Structure formats: C-alpha cells, structure tokens
Amino acid sequence: MRTVYLDNNATTQVAPEVTEAMMPFFNDLWGNPSSMHYFGGQVAKYVEEARAKLAALLGAEPSEIVFTSCGTESDNTAIKGAINAAGRRMRVITTRVEHPAVLSPCRDLQEQGYDIVEIGVNEKGSLDLDELESALEQGPAVVSIMWANNETGVIFPIRKIARMVKESGGVIHTDAVQAVGKIPIDLKKVPVDMLSLSGHKLHAPKGIGALYVRKGTKLKTFLMGGHQEHGRRGGTENVPYIVGLGRAAELAAAHMDEETSRVSKLRDRLEKGLLETCPDSRINGDTEHRLPNTTNISFQYIEGEAVLYHLSDLGVCASSGSACTSGSLEPSHVIRAMGVPFTAAHGSTRFSFSRYNTDEDVDYLLENMPKIVDRLRNLSPFV
Ligand code: PLP
C-alpha cells in the first residue's frame, strides 16, 4: 500500500541530508564536547556550527540559542523560567488555542496561585487583540502566544503582539514550533524575548529542540546540573541531534522560498478540490494569515476520527485535532475556542504538507475523499 503522508504538523520525515550529517557523531566523533582532552573538545566546534546555523534561520545571535530536548521542554522552560526569574509575582497571559505544551504549565502555575488569563479567538481563529490590550493594562505579565497554530495553521501577528507586550513592561515568549522552517522569521525585527522550536517539525529527528533567549532576558534555569549551554540548561549535549538540527535549519533556509510556493500550491489544490467535490465542507481558520502547508477542513455531519480511519486504510495519514489529543471524540480545544458549529466541529480534519509531498499525493486524496465522505454521510444520524 502506498503511504501518502499529510500529517507533517505532527512530525516530519528526517531529511536524508540530516541523517548523513548526524552519522559521524555516533560512530567516530562521539566525545563529550565539555571534555578538556582533544577527543571530546574537537566535537564542541560542531555544536557551535549547528548553533550558528539555527541562529541564522531565526535572525538571532548564536549565543541566544539554547538546545533542549523538544518543543515541550522549550515551552516549559520559557514560561516557568521567566516566572521564577521575575523577582516579583507576575501574571501569565496566554491564549485558548495554545498547544498543551504551553497550556499545561500555565494551568500548573494557576494551581500554584498565579493569575492566568487566556485570550480568546474569533471564528477564524484570529486573536482578540483588544482583549490582550486590556489584559496587559492590568500590570506586567509573562505572555506566551504562539506564532502559528498547529491545528489550523493560523498565524498570529506576533510582531505587533511582541511590541504591545514590551510596551507594557512584560516578557513575551512565542511557541514557534509550527512556524520555524515554514515561514521566514527574523528576530531582529520581531522583539520577542523567547521563542520555542522543535527539530522533528522541520525534518530533524525527534528529541531535539531549542529555545531562543534574547540577550538580557531574565530566565531561571529549568534543568539544573552542569554548566552546559552557558549554564542555561544542564545535561551533556545531544551532539548528533544538535548537528542534525543545525543541518535541518540550513536546509530550511536554503529551500524556504521555493518550497513555500510549491507546498502552498499543493495545499490550495487539495483544498479547492475537496470543497468542490465534498458538499457541506468548510475551511476552519483564517485563510489569509496561514502557514503554507496546513489546511483544516470540516466535513459536516461526520466524525473526523471516522474520516481518519478510512483514510488510514488507504494509506493516507492525516489528523483530527492535535496528535496529542486525538483518540478523544471531543472536538479539539482549538476548534471549540473558534466556535465552529457542532456539526462541523466533529468532522474537522487537518492535512499538513511537507517538501516531500507531490501532486500525485493530492490526486490520490481527491480521488478517494469524496467516496469516504459519501459513505460516512450515509451512516450519519445528522443527515
Ligand atoms: N507546540 C506546538 C505548537 C506543537 O505543535 C508541538 C507539537 O506538536 C509542541 C509545541 C510540542 O513539541 P514537541 O513534540 O517537540 O515536544
């Protein structure tokens, strides 16, 4: 059976160039970069090269990059580390549509007595900036607002948001796990204090991430131990994976322009075709401010999970809600926050592309999807 992988917001295929770059660090250059001897010490320069490549993708300084184990660690470190470093009790402002990697640490802080504000979105998934403005008026806060949404692909105006937060005297972190490698990011122009990213969303392996920390940002170390990462994150560096992330960042930077246009054409063709051939379907989310690789479509009156099972039988991999919440028949918190009507919310399905998708993938889906929708509608109690 052929596999048509359209679940790249959940994870991406490791690029062969990335695997190739990593191999020497398992087989030959396996020393500890902190060692005093030549054998370990020679590895340190490759870690620094990777740091410089990742910094270049973000428009950052290499010294502002801290390698972590994943996006979740980066998010937790940013939010809790900023709260712990604040020196006074700060409020926390986030949104209702964040990934659990942000919402869970915020709710944990709430249980510890911190004041948490969750800003809402409209039916297009766009952030209510007036609500943010009035939340900021109530005193300085640690703010965590994502750059792009994992379920709908909706991009928030993070430059504007960052300016609002800085003017209010707050600290601004952005979860850019879905944005890095997909859209241009230049942190010289966007005044966020911290940014999270994750390797496995941009063709590096799982188990490596990074946190950008702008010079001068107060952050309490989250993982205490040795002096690695200039004392900002203890633990012996995961050298092969760091090198892999550096290579993935380099590839993303080199191919972004051409891939953005090719991938968005594939996505748009799929979207148009599905809307034409599957009656009572609709796009969830603002289609103007959206990642080039993502579409979230509701096929009304049917369950998204049922769509996924039928697609999976044909070798097509997609998602309903975020990977972390699938398995539950409740519509995702993002779709609910947008107020998508009940009959559409349950049928929401996300297709997310990568540089490895082809026109044939889109053809295959367009050929099969109308039959699946038809079959499920015939069984639906709502039709
Ligand atoms: N933030 C967002 C927006 C995500 O989409 C994800 C993963 O899906 C994460 C954070 C967590 O990243 P990781 O899987 O590397 O922990």
CSV table of C-alpha atoms and ligand atoms in Angstrom, one decimal:
chain,number,residue,atom,x,y,z
A,1,MET,CA,0.0,0.0,0.0
A,2,ARG,CA,1.3,3.4,-0.8
A,3,THR,CA,1.7,5.9,2.0
A,4,VAL,CA,0.5,9.5,1.5
A,5,TYR,CA,1.8,11.3,4.5
A,6,LEU,CA,-0.1,14.5,5.1
A,7,ASP,CA,0.4,14.8,8.9
A,8,ASN,CA,3.6,16.9,8.9
A,9,ASN,CA,2.4,19.2,11.7
A,10,ALA,CA,2.5,16.1,13.9
A,11,THR,CA,6.0,15.1,12.8
A,12,THR,CA,8.2,15.2,9.7
A,13,GLN,CA,10.4,12.7,7.9
A,14,VAL,CA,14.0,13.1,8.8
A,15,ALA,CA,15.8,14.6,5.7
A,16,PRO,CA,18.4,12.2,4.3
A,17,GLU,CA,20.9,15.0,4.4
A,18,VAL,CA,20.2,15.4,8.1
A,19,THR,CA,20.8,11.7,8.8
A,20,GLU,CA,24.0,11.8,6.8
A,21,ALA,CA,25.3,14.8,8.8
A,22,MET,CA,24.5,13.1,12.1
A,23,MET,CA,26.2,9.7,11.5
A,24,PRO,CA,29.8,10.6,12.2
A,25,PHE,CA,28.7,11.8,15.7
A,26,PHE,CA,27.5,8.3,16.5
A,27,ASN,CA,30.4,6.4,15.0
A,28,ASP,CA,33.6,8.5,15.3
A,29,LEU,CA,33.1,11.8,16.9
A,30,TRP,CA,31.3,10.6,20.0
A,31,GLY,CA,33.2,12.5,22.6
A,32,ASN,CA,31.8,14.8,25.2
A,33,PRO,CA,32.1,18.4,24.0
A,34,SER,CA,32.8,19.6,27.5
A,35,SER,CA,35.9,17.4,27.9
A,36,MET,CA,39.3,19.0,28.3
A,37,HIS,CA,41.1,16.5,26.0
A,38,TYR,CA,41.3,16.8,22.3
A,39,PHE,CA,38.9,13.9,21.6
A,40,GLY,CA,35.9,15.5,23.3
A,41,GLY,CA,37.0,19.0,22.6
A,42,GLN,CA,37.0,18.5,18.9
A,43,VAL,CA,33.3,17.9,18.9
A,44,ALA,CA,32.5,21.3,20.5
A,45,LYS,CA,33.1,23.1,17.3
A,46,TYR,CA,30.3,21.1,15.5
A,47,VAL,CA,27.9,22.0,18.3
A,48,GLU,CA,28.8,25.7,17.8
A,49,GLU,CA,28.4,25.4,14.0
A,50,ALA,CA,24.9,24.0,14.5
A,51,ARG,CA,24.1,26.8,16.8
A,52,ALA,CA,25.2,29.3,14.3
A,53,LYS,CA,23.1,27.7,11.5
A,54,LEU,CA,20.0,27.7,13.7
A,55,ALA,CA,20.6,31.3,14.7
A,56,ALA,CA,20.9,32.3,11.1
A,57,LEU,CA,17.5,30.8,10.3
A,58,LEU,CA,16.0,32.9,13.0
A,59,GLY,CA,18.0,36.1,12.5
A,60,ALA,CA,19.4,35.6,16.0
A,61,GLU,CA,22.9,35.6,17.6
A,62,PRO,CA,24.3,32.1,18.2
A,63,SER,CA,24.8,32.9,21.9
A,64,GLU,CA,21.0,33.4,22.1
A,65,ILE,CA,20.3,29.7,21.2
A,66,VAL,CA,19.8,27.1,24.0
A,67,PHE,CA,19.5,23.5,22.8
A,68,THR,CA,16.7,21.5,24.6
A,69,SER,CA,15.2,18.1,24.1
A,70,CYS,CA,11.9,19.1,22.4
A,71,GLY,CA,9.4,21.9,21.9
A,72,THR,CA,7.6,20.9,25.1
A,73,GLU,CA,10.8,21.5,27.2
A,74,SER,CA,11.4,24.8,25.5
A,75,ASP,CA,7.9,26.0,26.3
A,76,ASN,CA,8.0,24.9,29.9
A,77,THR,CA,11.5,26.4,30.4
A,78,ALA,CA,10.4,29.7,28.9
A,79,ILE,CA,7.2,30.1,30.9
A,80,LYS,CA,8.3,28.8,34.3
A,81,GLY,CA,11.8,30.1,33.9
A,82,ALA,CA,10.6,33.6,33.3
A,83,ILE,CA,8.1,33.4,36.2
A,84,ASN,CA,10.8,32.2,38.5
A,85,ALA,CA,13.3,34.8,37.4
A,86,ALA,CA,10.8,37.7,37.7
A,87,GLY,CA,11.7,38.5,41.3
A,88,ARG,CA,8.0,39.5,42.0
A,89,ARG,CA,4.7,37.8,41.3
A,90,MET,CA,3.9,38.2,37.6
A,91,ARG,CA,0.6,37.3,35.9
A,92,VAL,CA,0.6,35.0,33.0
A,93,ILE,CA,-1.2,35.7,29.7
A,94,THR,CA,-1.7,33.1,27.0
A,95,THR,CA,-4.4,32.1,24.5
A,96,ARG,CA,-7.1,29.5,24.5
A,97,VAL,CA,-5.6,27.9,21.4
A,98,GLU,CA,-2.1,27.1,22.5
A,99,HIS,CA,-0.6,23.6,22.4
A,100,PRO,CA,-0.8,21.7,25.7
A,101,ALA,CA,3.0,22.2,26.0
A,102,VAL,CA,2.0,25.8,26.9
A,103,LEU,CA,-1.4,25.4,28.4
A,104,SER,CA,-0.3,22.7,30.9
A,105,PRO,CA,2.5,24.7,32.5
A,106,CYS,CA,0.2,27.7,32.6
A,107,ARG,CA,-2.5,25.7,34.4
A,108,ASP,CA,0.0,24.3,36.7
A,109,LEU,CA,1.0,27.8,37.7
A,110,GLN,CA,-2.7,28.6,38.2
A,111,GLU,CA,-2.9,25.7,40.7
A,112,GLN,CA,0.1,27.3,42.5
A,113,GLY,CA,-2.0,30.5,42.8
A,114,TYR,CA,-0.8,32.5,39.8
A,115,ASP,CA,-3.3,34.6,38.0
A,116,ILE,CA,-3.7,33.3,34.4
A,117,VAL,CA,-5.6,35.0,31.6
A,118,GLU,CA,-6.4,33.0,28.4
A,119,ILE,CA,-7.2,35.3,25.4
A,120,GLY,CA,-9.9,34.1,23.1
A,121,VAL,CA,-10.1,33.9,19.3
A,122,ASN,CA,-12.8,34.6,16.8
A,123,GLU,CA,-14.5,32.2,14.3
A,124,LYS,CA,-11.5,32.5,12.0
A,125,GLY,CA,-9.1,31.6,14.8
A,126,SER,CA,-7.7,35.1,14.9
A,127,LEU,CA,-6.6,36.5,18.3
A,128,ASP,CA,-8.7,39.2,20.0
A,129,LEU,CA,-6.1,41.9,20.4
A,130,ASP,CA,-8.4,44.2,22.3
A,131,GLU,CA,-8.7,41.5,25.0
A,132,LEU,CA,-4.9,41.2,25.0
A,133,GLU,CA,-4.6,45.0,25.3
A,134,SER,CA,-6.9,45.1,28.4
A,135,ALA,CA,-5.2,42.1,30.0
A,136,LEU,CA,-1.8,43.9,29.6
A,137,GLU,CA,-3.2,47.1,31.2
A,138,GLN,CA,-3.6,45.2,34.4
A,139,GLY,CA,0.1,45.0,35.1
A,140,PRO,CA,3.3,43.4,33.7
A,141,ALA,CA,2.9,39.8,32.8
A,142,VAL,CA,4.8,36.8,31.3
A,143,VAL,CA,3.0,36.3,28.0
A,144,SER,CA,3.1,33.2,25.9
A,145,ILE,CA,1.4,33.4,22.5
A,146,MET,CA,2.1,31.0,19.6
A,147,TRP,CA,3.4,32.2,16.3
A,148,ALA,CA,1.3,29.8,14.3
A,149,ASN,CA,-1.4,27.3,15.3
A,150,ASN,CA,-0.7,23.6,14.9
A,151,GLU,CA,-4.3,22.7,14.1
A,152,THR,CA,-5.4,25.4,11.7
A,153,GLY,CA,-2.1,26.9,10.6
A,154,VAL,CA,-3.4,30.4,11.5
A,155,ILE,CA,-0.5,32.9,12.0
A,156,PHE,CA,-0.8,35.4,14.8
A,157,PRO,CA,0.6,39.0,14.3
A,158,ILE,CA,3.5,38.2,16.6
A,159,ARG,CA,5.4,41.4,15.8
A,160,LYS,CA,2.5,43.6,16.9
A,161,ILE,CA,1.9,41.4,19.9
A,162,ALA,CA,5.5,41.5,21.0
A,163,ARG,CA,5.5,45.3,20.7
A,164,MET,CA,2.4,45.5,22.8
A,165,VAL,CA,3.8,43.3,25.5
A,166,LYS,CA,7.2,45.1,25.6
A,167,GLU,CA,5.4,48.5,25.9
A,168,SER,CA,3.5,47.1,28.9
A,169,GLY,CA,6.7,46.1,30.6
A,170,GLY,CA,6.0,42.3,30.2
A,171,VAL,CA,8.0,39.4,29.0
A,172,ILE,CA,7.0,37.8,25.7
A,173,HIS,CA,7.6,34.1,24.7
A,174,THR,CA,6.3,32.6,21.5
A,175,ASP,CA,5.8,29.0,20.7
A,176,ALA,CA,7.1,28.9,17.1
A,177,VAL,CA,7.2,25.1,16.8
A,178,GLN,CA,5.0,25.2,13.8
A,179,ALA,CA,6.4,28.3,12.2
A,180,VAL,CA,10.2,27.7,12.2
A,181,GLY,CA,11.3,26.3,8.8
A,182,LYS,CA,7.9,27.0,7.2
A,183,ILE,CA,7.8,30.8,7.1
A,184,PRO,CA,10.6,33.4,7.3
A,185,ILE,CA,11.4,34.5,10.8
A,186,ASP,CA,13.7,37.5,11.6
A,187,LEU,CA,14.1,38.1,15.3
A,188,LYS,CA,15.9,41.4,14.6
A,189,LYS,CA,12.5,42.7,13.6
A,190,VAL,CA,10.2,40.9,16.0
A,191,PRO,CA,11.0,41.8,19.6
A,192,VAL,CA,10.1,38.6,21.3
A,193,ASP,CA,12.2,37.7,24.4
A,194,MET,CA,12.0,33.9,23.8
A,195,LEU,CA,11.0,31.5,21.1
A,196,SER,CA,10.5,27.8,21.1
A,197,LEU,CA,11.1,25.4,18.3
A,198,SER,CA,11.3,21.6,17.8
A,199,GLY,CA,13.5,19.7,15.4
A,200,HIS,CA,11.1,17.0,14.4
A,201,LYS,CA,8.7,19.6,12.8
A,202,LEU,CA,11.4,20.6,10.3
A,203,HIS,CA,12.9,17.3,9.2
A,204,ALA,CA,15.4,16.8,12.1
A,205,PRO,CA,14.7,13.9,14.4
A,206,LYS,CA,12.5,13.8,17.5
A,207,GLY,CA,14.3,14.5,20.8
A,208,ILE,CA,15.9,17.8,19.9
A,209,GLY,CA,14.6,21.4,20.2
A,210,ALA,CA,15.8,24.8,21.1
A,211,LEU,CA,14.8,27.9,23.0
A,212,TYR,CA,15.9,31.3,21.7
A,213,VAL,CA,16.6,33.6,24.6
A,214,ARG,CA,17.2,37.2,23.7
A,215,LYS,CA,20.3,38.7,25.3
A,216,GLY,CA,19.4,40.2,28.6
A,217,THR,CA,16.3,38.2,29.2
A,218,LYS,CA,15.9,37.0,32.8
A,219,LEU,CA,15.4,33.3,32.9
A,220,LYS,CA,15.8,30.8,35.8
A,221,THR,CA,17.5,27.6,34.7
A,222,PHE,CA,14.9,24.9,34.4
A,223,LEU,CA,17.1,21.8,34.1
A,224,MET,CA,19.7,22.3,36.8
A,225,GLY,CA,23.0,20.4,36.5
A,226,GLY,CA,26.3,21.1,34.8
A,227,HIS,CA,27.3,24.3,33.1
A,228,GLN,CA,26.3,23.3,29.6
A,229,GLU,CA,24.7,25.8,27.3
A,230,HIS,CA,26.4,28.6,29.3
A,231,GLY,CA,24.6,27.4,32.5
A,232,ARG,CA,21.2,27.8,30.9
A,233,ARG,CA,20.4,24.1,30.5
A,234,GLY,CA,22.2,21.3,32.4
A,235,GLY,CA,22.8,17.9,30.7
A,236,THR,CA,25.5,16.7,28.3
A,237,GLU,CA,24.8,18.0,24.9
A,238,ASN,CA,23.0,15.6,22.5
A,239,VAL,CA,25.6,16.2,19.9
A,240,PRO,CA,24.4,14.1,16.9
A,241,TYR,CA,20.9,15.6,17.2
A,242,ILE,CA,22.2,19.1,17.6
A,243,VAL,CA,24.2,18.6,14.5
A,244,GLY,CA,21.1,17.2,12.8
A,245,LEU,CA,19.0,20.2,13.8
A,246,GLY,CA,21.7,22.6,12.5
A,247,ARG,CA,21.7,20.8,9.1
A,248,ALA,CA,17.9,20.9,9.0
A,249,ALA,CA,17.9,24.6,9.7
A,250,GLU,CA,20.4,25.1,6.9
A,251,LEU,CA,18.2,23.1,4.5
A,252,ALA,CA,15.1,25.0,5.6
A,253,ALA,CA,16.8,28.4,5.0
A,254,ALA,CA,18.2,27.3,1.6
A,255,HIS,CA,14.8,26.0,0.3
A,256,MET,CA,12.2,28.1,2.0
A,257,ASP,CA,11.2,30.3,-0.9
A,258,GLU,CA,10.7,27.6,-3.5
A,259,GLU,CA,9.2,25.1,-1.0
A,260,THR,CA,6.7,27.6,0.4
A,261,SER,CA,5.3,28.3,-3.1
A,262,ARG,CA,5.3,24.7,-4.2
A,263,VAL,CA,3.8,23.3,-1.0
A,264,SER,CA,1.1,26.0,-0.8
A,265,LYS,CA,0.1,25.2,-4.4
A,266,LEU,CA,-0.4,21.6,-3.4
A,267,ARG,CA,-2.4,22.6,-0.3
A,268,ASP,CA,-4.5,25.0,-2.3
A,269,ARG,CA,-5.3,22.5,-5.0
A,270,LEU,CA,-6.3,19.9,-2.4
A,271,GLU,CA,-8.5,22.4,-0.6
A,272,LYS,CA,-10.2,23.6,-3.7
A,273,GLY,CA,-10.8,20.1,-5.0
A,274,LEU,CA,-12.2,18.9,-1.7
A,275,LEU,CA,-14.6,21.9,-1.3
A,276,GLU,CA,-15.8,21.3,-4.9
A,277,THR,CA,-16.3,17.5,-4.6
A,278,CYS,CA,-17.4,17.1,-1.0
A,279,PRO,CA,-20.6,19.1,-0.4
A,280,ASP,CA,-21.1,20.7,3.1
A,281,SER,CA,-17.4,21.1,3.7
A,282,ARG,CA,-15.7,24.2,5.0
A,283,ILE,CA,-12.2,25.5,5.9
A,284,ASN,CA,-11.6,26.3,9.5
A,285,GLY,CA,-9.3,29.3,10.1
A,286,ASP,CA,-8.2,32.5,8.5
A,287,THR,CA,-7.0,31.5,5.0
A,288,GLU,CA,-5.2,34.8,4.5
A,289,HIS,CA,-2.8,34.5,7.5
A,290,ARG,CA,-2.0,30.9,7.4
A,291,LEU,CA,1.0,28.5,7.2
A,292,PRO,CA,1.6,27.5,3.6
A,293,ASN,CA,1.4,23.8,4.4
A,294,THR,CA,-1.7,23.5,6.5
A,295,THR,CA,-5.4,23.1,5.9
A,296,ASN,CA,-8.1,22.2,8.4
A,297,ILE,CA,-11.3,21.1,6.7
A,298,SER,CA,-14.6,20.2,8.3
A,299,PHE,CA,-16.8,17.7,6.5
A,300,GLN,CA,-20.1,18.4,8.2
A,301,TYR,CA,-22.3,15.8,9.8
A,302,ILE,CA,-19.5,13.2,10.1
A,303,GLU,CA,-16.8,12.4,12.6
A,304,GLY,CA,-13.2,13.4,11.9
A,305,GLU,CA,-12.0,10.2,13.5
A,306,ALA,CA,-14.1,8.1,11.1
A,307,VAL,CA,-12.6,10.0,8.2
A,308,LEU,CA,-9.1,9.3,9.6
A,309,TYR,CA,-9.7,5.6,9.9
A,310,HIS,CA,-11.0,5.3,6.3
A,311,LEU,CA,-8.1,7.4,5.1
A,312,SER,CA,-5.6,5.3,7.0
A,313,ASP,CA,-7.0,2.1,5.4
A,314,LEU,CA,-6.0,3.7,2.1
A,315,GLY,CA,-2.5,4.7,3.4
A,316,VAL,CA,-3.3,8.4,3.8
A,317,CYS,CA,-2.1,9.9,7.1
A,318,ALA,CA,-3.9,13.0,8.4
A,319,SER,CA,-5.1,14.2,11.7
A,320,SER,CA,-8.1,15.5,13.6
A,321,GLY,CA,-7.2,17.9,16.4
A,322,SER,CA,-3.6,17.8,17.6
A,323,ALA,CA,-1.9,14.4,17.7
A,324,CYS,CA,-1.7,14.7,21.5
A,325,THR,CA,-5.5,15.0,21.8
A,326,SER,CA,-6.6,12.5,19.1
A,327,GLY,CA,-8.1,9.4,20.5
A,328,SER,CA,-10.8,11.5,22.2
A,329,LEU,CA,-14.0,12.1,20.4
A,330,GLU,CA,-14.4,15.6,21.7
A,331,PRO,CA,-13.6,18.3,19.1
A,332,SER,CA,-10.2,19.9,19.9
A,333,HIS,CA,-10.0,22.8,22.2
A,334,VAL,CA,-8.8,25.0,19.2
A,335,ILE,CA,-11.9,24.2,17.1
A,336,ARG,CA,-14.1,24.7,20.2
A,337,ALA,CA,-12.4,28.1,21.0
A,338,MET,CA,-13.2,29.2,17.4
A,339,GLY,CA,-16.9,28.4,18.0
A,340,VAL,CA,-17.1,26.1,15.0
A,341,PRO,CA,-20.7,24.7,14.9
A,342,PHE,CA,-21.2,21.3,16.4
A,343,THR,CA,-22.0,19.5,13.1
A,344,ALA,CA,-18.8,20.8,11.6
A,345,ALA,CA,-16.5,20.7,14.6
A,346,HIS,CA,-16.8,16.9,14.8
A,347,GLY,CA,-15.8,16.4,11.2
A,348,SER,CA,-12.7,18.6,11.3
A,349,THR,CA,-9.6,17.1,9.6
A,350,ARG,CA,-6.1,18.5,9.3
A,351,PHE,CA,-3.9,17.9,6.3
A,352,SER,CA,-0.4,19.2,6.6
A,353,PHE,CA,2.2,19.0,3.8
A,354,SER,CA,6.0,19.0,3.6
A,355,ARG,CA,8.6,19.3,1.0
A,356,TYR,CA,8.3,15.5,0.3
A,357,ASN,CA,4.7,15.7,-0.9
A,358,THR,CA,3.8,15.5,-4.6
A,359,ASP,CA,1.0,16.3,-7.0
A,360,GLU,CA,0.3,12.5,-7.0
A,361,ASP,CA,-0.5,12.7,-3.3
A,362,VAL,CA,-3.1,15.3,-3.9
A,363,ASP,CA,-4.6,13.4,-6.8
A,364,TYR,CA,-4.9,10.2,-4.7
A,365,LEU,CA,-6.7,12.1,-2.0
A,366,LEU,CA,-9.0,13.9,-4.3
A,367,GLU,CA,-9.9,10.6,-5.9
A,368,ASN,CA,-10.8,8.9,-2.6
A,369,MET,CA,-12.1,11.5,-0.2
A,370,PRO,CA,-15.5,12.2,-1.9
A,371,LYS,CA,-16.2,8.4,-1.7
A,372,ILE,CA,-15.3,8.3,2.0
A,373,VAL,CA,-17.4,11.4,2.8
A,374,ASP,CA,-20.4,9.9,0.9
A,375,ARG,CA,-20.1,6.6,2.7
A,376,LEU,CA,-19.9,8.2,6.1
A,377,ARG,CA,-22.8,10.6,5.5
A,378,ASN,CA,-25.0,7.6,4.6
A,379,LEU,CA,-24.4,6.3,8.1
A,380,SER,CA,-24.7,9.7,9.8
A,381,PRO,CA,-27.6,10.3,12.2
A,382,PHE,CA,-27.3,14.0,11.5
A,383,VAL,CA,-28.0,13.9,7.7
B,1,PLP,N1,4.0,23.5,20.3
B,1,PLP,C1,3.3,23.2,19.2
B,1,PLP,C2,2.6,24.4,18.5
B,1,PLP,C3,3.3,22.0,18.7
B,1,PLP,O1,2.6,21.7,17.5
B,1,PLP,C4,4.0,20.9,19.3
B,1,PLP,C5,4.0,19.5,18.8
B,1,PLP,O2,3.0,19.1,18.1
B,1,PLP,C6,4.7,21.2,20.5
B,1,PLP,C7,4.7,22.5,21.0
B,1,PLP,C8,5.5,20.2,21.2
B,1,PLP,O3,6.7,19.9,20.6
B,1,PLP,P1,7.5,18.5,20.9
B,1,PLP,O4,6.7,17.4,20.3
B,1,PLP,O5,8.8,18.7,20.3
B,1,PLP,O6,7.6,18.4,22.4
